Amino acid sequence: QVQLVESGGGSVQAGGSLRLSCAVSGNAYSNMCMGWFRQAPGKEREGVAAISFDGGSTFYIDSLKGRFIISQDNAKRVWYLEMNNLKPEDSGMYYCAADPGDRCDENNWYEDEYMSYGQGTQVIVSS
């Protein structure tokens, strides 16, 4: 079983930056697909970005390309979501997720059906 713990959330002014981290413990899936999701109040959870285990493939929702960057450090068993030029509409609870590697393709990475999720970290962006 994989355990995921997010950190790095907080409050920031519009235009600011945050870097979220997700630490992995337990029996990691081989060739994990690692993703980030977010949920704003009153809205469904949505996929934000994903990265393949080797870092060779990354995926983003179109609206966030250029502002958010996903990365991983497998040696430390941590992956990251760097968020730049934040906007109030980026506010919400952010979750990291892990799944066996088959999920990391253009047609599946954003589906909210990963095998494991963290508890989430709150991001608040004020205008």
Short mmCIF file of C-alpha atoms in Angstrom, two decimals:
data_model
loop_
_atom_site.label_atom_id
_atom_site.label_comp_id
_atom_site.label_asym_id
_atom_site.label_seq_id
_atom_site.Cartn_x
_atom_site.Cartn_y
_atom_site.Cartn_z
CA GLN A 1 0.00 0.00 0.00
CA VAL A 2 1.23 3.45 -0.91
CA GLN A 3 0.94 6.36 1.50
CA LEU A 4 1.07 9.90 0.16
CA VAL A 5 1.53 13.06 2.21
CA GLU A 6 1.25 16.51 0.68
CA SER A 7 2.83 19.70 1.99
CA GLY A 8 3.58 23.22 0.83
CA GLY A 9 0.11 24.69 0.64
CA GLY A 10 -0.73 28.06 2.13
CA SER A 11 -2.01 31.54 1.46
CA VAL A 12 -0.49 33.74 -1.20
CA GLN A 13 -1.32 36.90 -3.09
CA ALA A 14 -2.28 36.72 -6.75
CA GLY A 15 0.83 36.58 -8.89
CA GLY A 16 2.77 34.69 -6.25
CA SER A 17 4.16 31.16 -6.29
CA LEU A 18 3.97 28.00 -4.24
CA ARG A 19 5.65 24.64 -4.51
CA LEU A 20 3.69 21.64 -3.34
CA SER A 21 5.44 18.44 -2.34
CA CYS A 22 4.18 14.90 -2.09
CA ALA A 23 6.16 12.34 -0.13
CA VAL A 24 5.68 8.67 -0.92
CA SER A 25 6.05 5.88 1.60
CA GLY A 26 5.16 2.21 1.65
CA ASN A 27 5.28 -0.14 -1.29
CA ALA A 28 5.35 2.16 -4.28
CA TYR A 29 3.84 0.85 -7.48
CA SER A 30 6.38 -0.07 -10.08
CA ASN A 31 6.44 2.56 -12.82
CA MET A 32 3.98 4.75 -10.96
CA CYS A 33 2.06 7.45 -12.70
CA MET A 34 2.05 10.37 -10.30
CA GLY A 35 -0.56 13.08 -10.49
CA TRP A 36 -1.88 16.21 -8.89
CA PHE A 37 -5.56 17.01 -8.56
CA ARG A 38 -7.39 19.97 -7.11
CA GLN A 39 -10.86 20.68 -5.85
CA ALA A 40 -12.36 24.12 -5.46
CA PRO A 41 -15.34 24.64 -3.14
CA GLY A 42 -18.52 23.44 -4.79
CA LYS A 43 -16.70 21.92 -7.74
CA GLU A 44 -15.60 18.46 -8.74
CA ARG A 45 -12.03 17.39 -8.30
CA GLU A 46 -10.03 17.84 -11.49
CA GLY A 47 -6.71 16.61 -12.74
CA VAL A 48 -4.03 19.29 -12.84
CA ALA A 49 -0.89 17.49 -13.98
CA ALA A 50 0.76 14.10 -14.08
CA ILE A 51 4.23 12.70 -14.63
CA SER A 52 5.53 9.27 -15.52
CA PHE A 53 7.81 7.45 -13.13
CA ASP A 54 10.91 8.16 -15.20
CA GLY A 55 9.94 11.79 -15.70
CA GLY A 56 9.94 11.34 -19.44
CA SER A 57 6.27 12.20 -19.91
CA THR A 58 4.37 15.07 -18.37
CA PHE A 59 0.76 16.07 -18.77
CA TYR A 60 -1.13 19.26 -17.92
CA ILE A 61 -4.57 20.63 -18.40
CA ASP A 62 -4.34 23.22 -21.13
CA SER A 63 -5.33 26.16 -18.96
CA LEU A 64 -2.33 25.65 -16.68
CA LYS A 65 0.42 25.04 -19.19
CA GLY A 66 3.23 27.49 -18.68
CA ARG A 67 2.27 28.32 -15.09
CA PHE A 68 2.45 24.93 -13.35
CA ILE A 69 5.37 22.53 -13.51
CA ILE A 70 5.33 18.94 -12.27
CA SER A 71 8.56 17.17 -11.40
CA GLN A 72 9.83 14.24 -9.36
CA ASP A 73 12.81 13.11 -7.38
CA ASN A 74 12.58 9.35 -7.26
CA ALA A 75 15.68 9.03 -5.09
CA LYS A 76 13.88 11.03 -2.39
CA ARG A 77 10.50 9.51 -3.25
CA VAL A 78 9.02 12.97 -3.58
CA TRP A 79 7.29 14.72 -6.40
CA TYR A 80 6.44 18.36 -6.76
CA LEU A 81 4.03 20.82 -8.27
CA GLU A 82 5.49 24.26 -8.81
CA MET A 83 2.75 26.83 -9.23
CA ASN A 84 3.58 30.28 -10.60
CA ASN A 85 1.61 33.44 -11.30
CA LEU A 86 -1.16 32.12 -9.11
CA LYS A 87 -4.70 33.37 -9.57
CA PRO A 88 -7.66 33.37 -7.18
CA GLU A 89 -9.29 30.65 -9.26
CA ASP A 90 -6.35 28.36 -8.44
CA SER A 91 -7.54 28.23 -4.83
CA GLY A 92 -8.65 24.88 -3.52
CA MET A 93 -7.51 21.64 -1.97
CA TYR A 94 -4.67 20.01 -3.84
CA TYR A 95 -4.16 16.25 -3.77
CA CYS A 96 -1.35 14.09 -5.02
CA ALA A 97 -2.18 10.70 -6.44
CA ALA A 98 -0.38 7.55 -7.50
CA ASP A 99 -1.36 4.73 -9.81
CA PRO A 100 0.28 1.88 -11.71
CA GLY A 101 2.00 3.23 -14.77
CA ASP A 102 -0.65 2.41 -17.34
CA ARG A 103 -2.53 5.55 -16.39
CA CYS A 104 0.16 7.91 -17.64
CA ASP A 105 -1.08 8.56 -21.14
CA GLU A 106 -2.90 11.43 -22.76
CA ASN A 107 -6.30 9.77 -22.51
CA ASN A 108 -6.23 8.63 -18.89
CA TRP A 109 -3.96 10.76 -16.72
CA TYR A 110 -6.70 13.26 -15.77
CA GLU A 111 -9.31 10.68 -14.75
CA ASP A 112 -10.04 10.90 -11.02
CA GLU A 113 -9.55 7.16 -10.52
CA TYR A 114 -6.01 6.80 -9.22
CA MET A 115 -5.25 3.95 -6.86
CA SER A 116 -4.01 6.14 -4.00
CA TYR A 117 -4.54 9.74 -2.90
CA GLY A 118 -3.09 11.91 -0.18
CA GLN A 119 -5.13 13.89 2.32
CA GLY A 120 -4.63 17.16 0.50
CA THR A 121 -3.06 20.54 1.15
CA GLN A 122 -4.97 23.81 1.01
CA VAL A 123 -4.05 26.61 -1.38
CA ILE A 124 -5.61 30.04 -0.99
CA VAL A 125 -4.88 32.78 -3.49
CA SER A 126 -6.14 36.24 -2.64
CA SER A 127 -6.65 39.04 -5.12
#
